[in-house]
CSV table of C-alpha atoms in Angstrom, one decimal:
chain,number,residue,atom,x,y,z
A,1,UNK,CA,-92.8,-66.8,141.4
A,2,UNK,CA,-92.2,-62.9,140.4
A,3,UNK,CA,-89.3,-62.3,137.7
A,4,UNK,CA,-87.2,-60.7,140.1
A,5,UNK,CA,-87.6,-63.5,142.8
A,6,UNK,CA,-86.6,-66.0,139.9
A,7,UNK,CA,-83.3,-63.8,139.1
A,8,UNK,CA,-82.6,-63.9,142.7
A,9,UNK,CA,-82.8,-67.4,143.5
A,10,UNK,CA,-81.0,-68.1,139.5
A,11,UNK,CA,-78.0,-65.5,140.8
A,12,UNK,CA,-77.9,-67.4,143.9
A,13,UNK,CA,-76.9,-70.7,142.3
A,14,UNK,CA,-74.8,-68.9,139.7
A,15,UNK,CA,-72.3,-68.2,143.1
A,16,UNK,CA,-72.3,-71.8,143.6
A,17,UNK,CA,-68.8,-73.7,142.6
A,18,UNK,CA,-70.5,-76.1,141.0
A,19,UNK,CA,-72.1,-74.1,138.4
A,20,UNK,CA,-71.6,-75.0,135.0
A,21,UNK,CA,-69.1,-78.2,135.8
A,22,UNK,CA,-72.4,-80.2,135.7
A,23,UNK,CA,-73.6,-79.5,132.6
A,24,UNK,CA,-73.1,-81.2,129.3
A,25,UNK,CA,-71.7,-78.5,127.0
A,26,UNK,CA,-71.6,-81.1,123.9
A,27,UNK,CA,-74.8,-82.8,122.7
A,28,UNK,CA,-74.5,-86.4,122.5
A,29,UNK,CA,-74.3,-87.2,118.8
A,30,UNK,CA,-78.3,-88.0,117.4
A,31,UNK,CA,-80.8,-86.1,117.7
A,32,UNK,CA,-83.3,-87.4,121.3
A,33,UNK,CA,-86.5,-88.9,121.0
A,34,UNK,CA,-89.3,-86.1,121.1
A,35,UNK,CA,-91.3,-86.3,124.4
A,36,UNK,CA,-94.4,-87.1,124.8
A,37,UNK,CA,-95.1,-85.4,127.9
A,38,UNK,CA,-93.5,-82.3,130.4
A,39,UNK,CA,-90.3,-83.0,129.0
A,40,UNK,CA,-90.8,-80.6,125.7
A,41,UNK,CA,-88.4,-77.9,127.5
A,42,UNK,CA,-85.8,-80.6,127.7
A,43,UNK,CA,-86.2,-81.5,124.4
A,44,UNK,CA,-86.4,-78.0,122.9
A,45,UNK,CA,-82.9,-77.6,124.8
A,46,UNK,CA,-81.0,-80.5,123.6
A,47,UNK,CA,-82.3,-79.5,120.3
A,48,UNK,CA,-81.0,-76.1,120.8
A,49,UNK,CA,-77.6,-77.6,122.2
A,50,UNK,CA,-77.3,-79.7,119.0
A,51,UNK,CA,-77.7,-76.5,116.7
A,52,UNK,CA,-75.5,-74.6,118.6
A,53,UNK,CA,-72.6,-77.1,118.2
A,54,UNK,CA,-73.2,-77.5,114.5
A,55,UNK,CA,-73.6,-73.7,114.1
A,56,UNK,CA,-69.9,-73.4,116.2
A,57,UNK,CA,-68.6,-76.1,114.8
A,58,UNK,CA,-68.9,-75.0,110.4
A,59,UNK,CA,-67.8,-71.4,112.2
A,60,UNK,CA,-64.6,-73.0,113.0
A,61,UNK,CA,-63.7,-74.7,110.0
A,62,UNK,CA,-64.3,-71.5,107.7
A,63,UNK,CA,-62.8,-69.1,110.7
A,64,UNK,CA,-60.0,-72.3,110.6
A,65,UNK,CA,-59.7,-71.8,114.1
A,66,UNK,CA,-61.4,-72.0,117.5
A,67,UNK,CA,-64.2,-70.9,119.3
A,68,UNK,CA,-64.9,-71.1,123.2
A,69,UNK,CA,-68.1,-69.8,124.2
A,70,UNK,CA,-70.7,-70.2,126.8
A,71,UNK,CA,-74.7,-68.2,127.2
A,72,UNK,CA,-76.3,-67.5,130.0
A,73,UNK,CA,-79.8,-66.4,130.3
A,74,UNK,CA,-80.3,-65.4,134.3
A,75,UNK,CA,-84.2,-65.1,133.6
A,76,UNK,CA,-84.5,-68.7,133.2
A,77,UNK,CA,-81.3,-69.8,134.6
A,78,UNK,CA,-80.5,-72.0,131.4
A,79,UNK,CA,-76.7,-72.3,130.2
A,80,UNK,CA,-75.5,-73.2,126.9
A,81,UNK,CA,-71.5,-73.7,125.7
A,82,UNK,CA,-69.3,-74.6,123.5
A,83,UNK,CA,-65.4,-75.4,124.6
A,84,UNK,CA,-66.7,-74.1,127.4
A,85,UNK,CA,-64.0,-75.7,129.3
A,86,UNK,CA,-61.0,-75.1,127.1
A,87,UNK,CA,-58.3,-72.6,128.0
A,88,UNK,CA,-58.1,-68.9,126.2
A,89,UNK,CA,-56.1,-66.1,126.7
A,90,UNK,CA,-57.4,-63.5,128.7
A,91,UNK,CA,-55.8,-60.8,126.6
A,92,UNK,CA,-57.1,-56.9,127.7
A,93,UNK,CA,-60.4,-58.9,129.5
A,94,UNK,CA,-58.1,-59.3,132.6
A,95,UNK,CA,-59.0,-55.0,133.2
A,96,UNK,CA,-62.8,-55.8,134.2
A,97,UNK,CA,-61.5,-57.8,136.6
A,98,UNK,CA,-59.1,-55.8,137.8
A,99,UNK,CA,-61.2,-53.1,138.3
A,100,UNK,CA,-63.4,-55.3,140.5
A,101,UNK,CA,-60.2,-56.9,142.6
A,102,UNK,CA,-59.7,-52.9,143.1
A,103,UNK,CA,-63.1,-51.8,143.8
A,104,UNK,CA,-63.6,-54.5,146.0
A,105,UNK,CA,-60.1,-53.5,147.9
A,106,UNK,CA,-61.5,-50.1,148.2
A,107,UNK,CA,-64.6,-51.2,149.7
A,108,UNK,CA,-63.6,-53.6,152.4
A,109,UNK,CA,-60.1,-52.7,153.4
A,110,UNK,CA,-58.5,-49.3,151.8
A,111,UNK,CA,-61.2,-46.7,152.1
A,112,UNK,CA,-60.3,-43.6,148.9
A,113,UNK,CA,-58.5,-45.7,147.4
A,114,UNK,CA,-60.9,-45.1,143.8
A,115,UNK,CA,-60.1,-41.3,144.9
A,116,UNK,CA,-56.1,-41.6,145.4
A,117,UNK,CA,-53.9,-40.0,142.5
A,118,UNK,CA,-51.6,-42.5,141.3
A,119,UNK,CA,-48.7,-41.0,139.1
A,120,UNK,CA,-45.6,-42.4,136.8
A,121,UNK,CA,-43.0,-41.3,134.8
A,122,UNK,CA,-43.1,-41.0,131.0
A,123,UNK,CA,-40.1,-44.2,131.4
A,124,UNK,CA,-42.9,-46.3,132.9
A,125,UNK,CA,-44.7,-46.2,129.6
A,126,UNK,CA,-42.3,-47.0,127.4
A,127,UNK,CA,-43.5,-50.5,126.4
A,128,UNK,CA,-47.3,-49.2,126.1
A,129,UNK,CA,-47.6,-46.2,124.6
A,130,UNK,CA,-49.1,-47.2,121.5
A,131,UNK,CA,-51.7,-48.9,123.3
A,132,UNK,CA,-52.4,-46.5,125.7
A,133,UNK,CA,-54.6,-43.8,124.5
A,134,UNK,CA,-55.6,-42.0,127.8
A,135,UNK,CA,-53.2,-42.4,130.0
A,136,UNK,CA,-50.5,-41.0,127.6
A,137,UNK,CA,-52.3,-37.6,128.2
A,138,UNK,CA,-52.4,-37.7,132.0
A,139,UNK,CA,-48.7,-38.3,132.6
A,140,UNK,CA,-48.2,-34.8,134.2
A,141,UNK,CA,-51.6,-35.2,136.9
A,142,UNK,CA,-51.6,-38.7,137.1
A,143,UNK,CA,-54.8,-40.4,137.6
A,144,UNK,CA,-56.8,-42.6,140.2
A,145,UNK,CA,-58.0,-45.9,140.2
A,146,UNK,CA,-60.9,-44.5,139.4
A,147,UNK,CA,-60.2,-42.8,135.9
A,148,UNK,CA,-57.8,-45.9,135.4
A,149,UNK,CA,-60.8,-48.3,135.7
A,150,UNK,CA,-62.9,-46.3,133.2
A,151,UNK,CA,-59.5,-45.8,130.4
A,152,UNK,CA,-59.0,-49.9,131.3
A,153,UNK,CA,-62.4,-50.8,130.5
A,154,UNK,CA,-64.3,-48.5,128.2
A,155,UNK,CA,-60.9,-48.3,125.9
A,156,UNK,CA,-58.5,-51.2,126.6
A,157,UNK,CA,-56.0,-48.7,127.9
A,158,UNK,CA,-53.2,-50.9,128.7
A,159,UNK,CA,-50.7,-48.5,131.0
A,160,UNK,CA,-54.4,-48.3,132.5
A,161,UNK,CA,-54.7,-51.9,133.1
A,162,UNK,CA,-51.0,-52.6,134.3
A,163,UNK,CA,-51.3,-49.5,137.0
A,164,UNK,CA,-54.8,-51.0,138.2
A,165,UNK,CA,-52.7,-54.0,138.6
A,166,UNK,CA,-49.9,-52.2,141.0
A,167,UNK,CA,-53.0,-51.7,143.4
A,168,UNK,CA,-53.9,-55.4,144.0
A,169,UNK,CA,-50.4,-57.4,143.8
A,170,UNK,CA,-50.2,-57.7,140.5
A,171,UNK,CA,-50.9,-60.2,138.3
A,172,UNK,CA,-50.5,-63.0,141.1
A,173,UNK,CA,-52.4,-60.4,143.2
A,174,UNK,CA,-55.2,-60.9,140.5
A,175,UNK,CA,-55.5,-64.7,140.2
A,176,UNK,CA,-56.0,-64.5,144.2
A,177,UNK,CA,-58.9,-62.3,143.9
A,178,UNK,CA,-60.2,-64.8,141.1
A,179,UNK,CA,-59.5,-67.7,144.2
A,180,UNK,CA,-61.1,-65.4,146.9
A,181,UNK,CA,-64.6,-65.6,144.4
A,182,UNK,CA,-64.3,-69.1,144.0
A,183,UNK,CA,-62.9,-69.3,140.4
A,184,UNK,CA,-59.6,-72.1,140.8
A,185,UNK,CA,-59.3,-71.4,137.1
A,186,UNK,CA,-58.8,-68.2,135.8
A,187,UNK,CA,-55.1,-67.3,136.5
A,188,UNK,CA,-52.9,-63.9,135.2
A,189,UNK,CA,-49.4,-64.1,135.0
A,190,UNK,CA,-47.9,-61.1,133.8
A,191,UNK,CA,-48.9,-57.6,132.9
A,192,UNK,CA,-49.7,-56.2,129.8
A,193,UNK,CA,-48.2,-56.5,126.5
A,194,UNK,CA,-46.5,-60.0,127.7
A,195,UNK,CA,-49.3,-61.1,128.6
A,196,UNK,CA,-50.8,-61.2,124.8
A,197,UNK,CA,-47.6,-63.2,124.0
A,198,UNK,CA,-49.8,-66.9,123.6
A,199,UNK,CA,-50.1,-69.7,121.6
A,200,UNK,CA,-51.6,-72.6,122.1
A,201,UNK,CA,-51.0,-75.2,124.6
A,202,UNK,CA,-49.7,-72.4,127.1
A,203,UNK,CA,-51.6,-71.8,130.2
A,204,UNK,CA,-50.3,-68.8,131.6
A,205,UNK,CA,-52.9,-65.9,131.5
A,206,UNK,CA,-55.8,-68.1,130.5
A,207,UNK,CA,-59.3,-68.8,131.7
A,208,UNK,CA,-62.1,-70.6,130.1
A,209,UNK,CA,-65.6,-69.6,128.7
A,210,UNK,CA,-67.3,-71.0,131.3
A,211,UNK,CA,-64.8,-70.0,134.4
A,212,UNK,CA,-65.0,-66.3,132.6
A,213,UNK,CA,-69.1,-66.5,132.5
A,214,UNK,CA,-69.4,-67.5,136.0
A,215,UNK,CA,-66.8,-65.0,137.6
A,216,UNK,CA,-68.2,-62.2,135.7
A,217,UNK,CA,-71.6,-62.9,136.6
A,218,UNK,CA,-71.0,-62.7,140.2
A,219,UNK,CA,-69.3,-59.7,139.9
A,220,UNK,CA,-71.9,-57.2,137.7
A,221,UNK,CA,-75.3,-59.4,139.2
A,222,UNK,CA,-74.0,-61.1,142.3
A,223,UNK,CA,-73.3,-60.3,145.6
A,224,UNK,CA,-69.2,-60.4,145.6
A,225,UNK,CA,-69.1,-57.0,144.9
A,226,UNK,CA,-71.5,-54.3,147.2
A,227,UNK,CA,-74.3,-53.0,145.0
A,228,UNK,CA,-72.7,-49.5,144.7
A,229,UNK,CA,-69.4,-50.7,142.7
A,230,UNK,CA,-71.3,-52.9,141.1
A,231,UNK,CA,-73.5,-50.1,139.5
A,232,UNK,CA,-70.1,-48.5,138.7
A,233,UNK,CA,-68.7,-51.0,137.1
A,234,UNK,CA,-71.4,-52.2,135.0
A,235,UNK,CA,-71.6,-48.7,134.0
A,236,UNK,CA,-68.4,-48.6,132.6
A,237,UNK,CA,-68.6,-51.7,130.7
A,238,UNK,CA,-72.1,-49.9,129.0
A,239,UNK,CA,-69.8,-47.0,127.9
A,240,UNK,CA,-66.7,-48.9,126.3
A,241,UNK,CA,-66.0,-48.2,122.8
A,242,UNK,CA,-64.0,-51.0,122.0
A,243,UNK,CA,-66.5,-53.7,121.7
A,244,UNK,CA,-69.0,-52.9,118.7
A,245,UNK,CA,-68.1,-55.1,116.1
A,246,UNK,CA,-68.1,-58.3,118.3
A,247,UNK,CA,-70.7,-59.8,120.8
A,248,UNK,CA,-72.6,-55.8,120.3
A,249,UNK,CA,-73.1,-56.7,116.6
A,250,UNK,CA,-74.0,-60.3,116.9
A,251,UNK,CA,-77.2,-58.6,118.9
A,252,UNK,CA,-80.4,-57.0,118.0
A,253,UNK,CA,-79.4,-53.4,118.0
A,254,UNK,CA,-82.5,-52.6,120.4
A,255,UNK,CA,-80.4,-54.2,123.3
A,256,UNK,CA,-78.7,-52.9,126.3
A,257,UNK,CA,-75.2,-54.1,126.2
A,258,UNK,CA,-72.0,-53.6,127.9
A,259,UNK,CA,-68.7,-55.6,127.0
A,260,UNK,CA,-64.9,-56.1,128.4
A,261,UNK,CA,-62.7,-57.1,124.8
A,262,UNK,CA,-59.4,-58.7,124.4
A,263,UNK,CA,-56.9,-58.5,121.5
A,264,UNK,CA,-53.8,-60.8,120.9
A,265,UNK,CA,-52.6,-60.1,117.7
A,266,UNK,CA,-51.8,-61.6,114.5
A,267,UNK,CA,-48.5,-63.3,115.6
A,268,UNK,CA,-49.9,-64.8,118.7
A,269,UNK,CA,-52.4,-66.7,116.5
A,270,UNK,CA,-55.1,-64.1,116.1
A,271,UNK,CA,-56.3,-64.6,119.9
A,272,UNK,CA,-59.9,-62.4,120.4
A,273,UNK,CA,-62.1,-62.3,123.2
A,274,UNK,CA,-64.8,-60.3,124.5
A,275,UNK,CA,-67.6,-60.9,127.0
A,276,UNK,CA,-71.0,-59.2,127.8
A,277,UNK,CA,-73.8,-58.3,130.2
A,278,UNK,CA,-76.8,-57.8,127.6
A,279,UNK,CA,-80.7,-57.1,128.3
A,280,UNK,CA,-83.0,-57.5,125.7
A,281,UNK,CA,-85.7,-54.7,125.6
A,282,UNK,CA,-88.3,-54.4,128.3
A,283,UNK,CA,-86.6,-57.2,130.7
A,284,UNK,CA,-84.8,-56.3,133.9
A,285,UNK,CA,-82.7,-59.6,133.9
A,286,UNK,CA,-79.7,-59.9,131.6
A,287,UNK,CA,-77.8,-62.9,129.5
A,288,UNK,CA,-74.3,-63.1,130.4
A,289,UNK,CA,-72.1,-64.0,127.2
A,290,UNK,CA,-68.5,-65.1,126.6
A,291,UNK,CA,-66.6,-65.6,123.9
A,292,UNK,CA,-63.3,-66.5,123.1
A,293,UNK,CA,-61.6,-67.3,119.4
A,294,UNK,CA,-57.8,-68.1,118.4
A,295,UNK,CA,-56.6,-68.8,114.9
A,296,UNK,CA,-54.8,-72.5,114.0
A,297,UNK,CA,-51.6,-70.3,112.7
A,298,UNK,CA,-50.8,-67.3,113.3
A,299,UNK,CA,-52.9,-64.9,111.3
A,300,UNK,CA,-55.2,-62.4,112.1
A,301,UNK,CA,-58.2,-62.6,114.3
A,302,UNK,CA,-61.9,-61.8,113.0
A,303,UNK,CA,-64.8,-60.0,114.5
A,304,UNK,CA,-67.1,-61.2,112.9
A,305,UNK,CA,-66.7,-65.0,114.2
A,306,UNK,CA,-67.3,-63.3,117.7
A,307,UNK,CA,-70.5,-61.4,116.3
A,308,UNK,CA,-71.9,-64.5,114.7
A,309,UNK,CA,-71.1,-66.6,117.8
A,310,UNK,CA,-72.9,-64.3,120.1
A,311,UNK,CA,-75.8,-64.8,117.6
A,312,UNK,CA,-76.0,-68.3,118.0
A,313,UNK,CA,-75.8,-68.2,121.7
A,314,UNK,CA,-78.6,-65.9,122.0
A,315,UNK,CA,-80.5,-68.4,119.5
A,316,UNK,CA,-80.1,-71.3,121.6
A,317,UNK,CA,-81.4,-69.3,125.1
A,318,UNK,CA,-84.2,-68.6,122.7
A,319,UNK,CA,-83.7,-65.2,122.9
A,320,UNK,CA,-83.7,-64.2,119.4
């Protein structure tokens, strides 16, 4: 079977609503007896599931908080996780999203709408202006979903993100386009900066690692999405600026790696997010990463728990 036939047929099940429920995210506790036989793979696996857990698990304790997380390697169509089915804010990843509910709009049913100015009023901005680096200088032109896609993504531009919002239905207009892919988990509730208002127990603007992995995989190697805003999208996740201290530095630096990040804040118990489309060097088929962290008080997050966590995820596809 060629590499790209295998990718294929790995996508195909990756669009399946099954996908990752299956699978045991937590080794049992004990280490299995080693195969004799064609079961070394299996073994090597477990073994890999058991060292991610404990590697996850002493990050948490020293982070004294917790990490969601889930790997997957399209190339061989193996999955690993870690509270892979535990809720976490969405926080600023909600934009990549958004920009695909759009870009999928534009395709099937509102033809220029990526080319269609949108424009505000100064008054509209008033609760994002600090967060909002390049929409604050576009306030006299205006800009279209287009630009706003690129400001959401490649740097967490918030009045960017709520405006991309406008164009779908806002944020219940977004947990339909999550439905109409066949996620029933990921929901948004409100736009940005409420939507960063979280701590834990609260369900509202949450998704989980493995919901997160699966949705996102459809959309940059998948078919929900035609191949022509695909390429645009995955292009603007290669160019954001917002991601290199997390899952970019937990990777070789040789790697090809684009990233969606999300930033709660100290008070809403240092909620931090970030998830990736990475290709080692000289492979054509990418891992798809996700990670989520939150803090047990409200303190501030840490990047370096993400970095280290994207490590250990490519460790256990056997990647590095």
């Amino acid at each position: 079977m060629t590499r790209h036939l295998r990718w294929r047929l790995v996508v195909a099940t990756l669009t399946a609503p099954v996908l990752l429920g299956g699978l045991a995210y937590a080794a049992e506790a004990g280490a299995p007896d080693k195969p004799k036989t064609a079961d070394v793979a299996a073994w090597a696996g477990s073994h890999a599931s058991l060292d991610l857990d404990k590697t996850l698990g002493e990050l948490e304790k020293s982070y004294e908080g917790r990490v969601g997380a889930v790997g997957i390697d399209l190339e061989t169509g193996r999955t690993v996780g870690y509270r892979a089915d535990e809720r976490f804010p969405f926080n600023s990843m909600f934009k990549v999203f958004a920009c695909a509910a759009v870009l999928r709009k534009a395709r099937t049913s509102e033809p220029g709408l990526m080319d269609k100015v949108v424009r505000w009023k100064p008054a509209d901005m008033a609760e994002l202006t600090t967060n909002s680096p390049e929409t604050t200088e576009y306030t006299d032109t205006g800009m279209t979903p287009a630009q706003l896609c690129r400001a959401g993504i490649t740097k967490s531009d918030g009045f960017a993100g709520n405006t991309l919002l406008q164009q779908i239905g806002g944020p219940r207009g977004l947990t339909r386009f999550f439905r109409s892919t066949g996620d029933r988990t990921s929901r948004l509730d409100r736009p940005e900066p409420h939507l960063t208002e979280w701590k834990p127990g609260d369900v509202r603007d949450t998704t989980t690692p493995a919901a997160a992995a699966r949705t996102f995989t459809k959309l940059t190697t998948g078919t929900t999405l035609h191949p022509r805003d695909r390429a645009r999208l995955v292009g603007w996740l290669k160019a954001s600026l917002t991601g290199t201290a997390r899952i970019r530095a937990g990777l070789p630096k040789n790697w090809t790696v684009g990233d969606k990040t999300g930033t709660g804040g100290a008070r809403n118990y240092g909620t931090a997010d970030d998830i990736a489309i990475a290709w080692p060097p000289g492979s054509d088929t990418p891992l798809i990463l996700s990670v989520f962290t939150n803090r047990d008080r409200p303190m501030a997050h840490d990047d370096k728990v993400i970095a280290s966590t994207a490590t250990a995820l490519a460790k256990a596809l056997g990647r590095v």
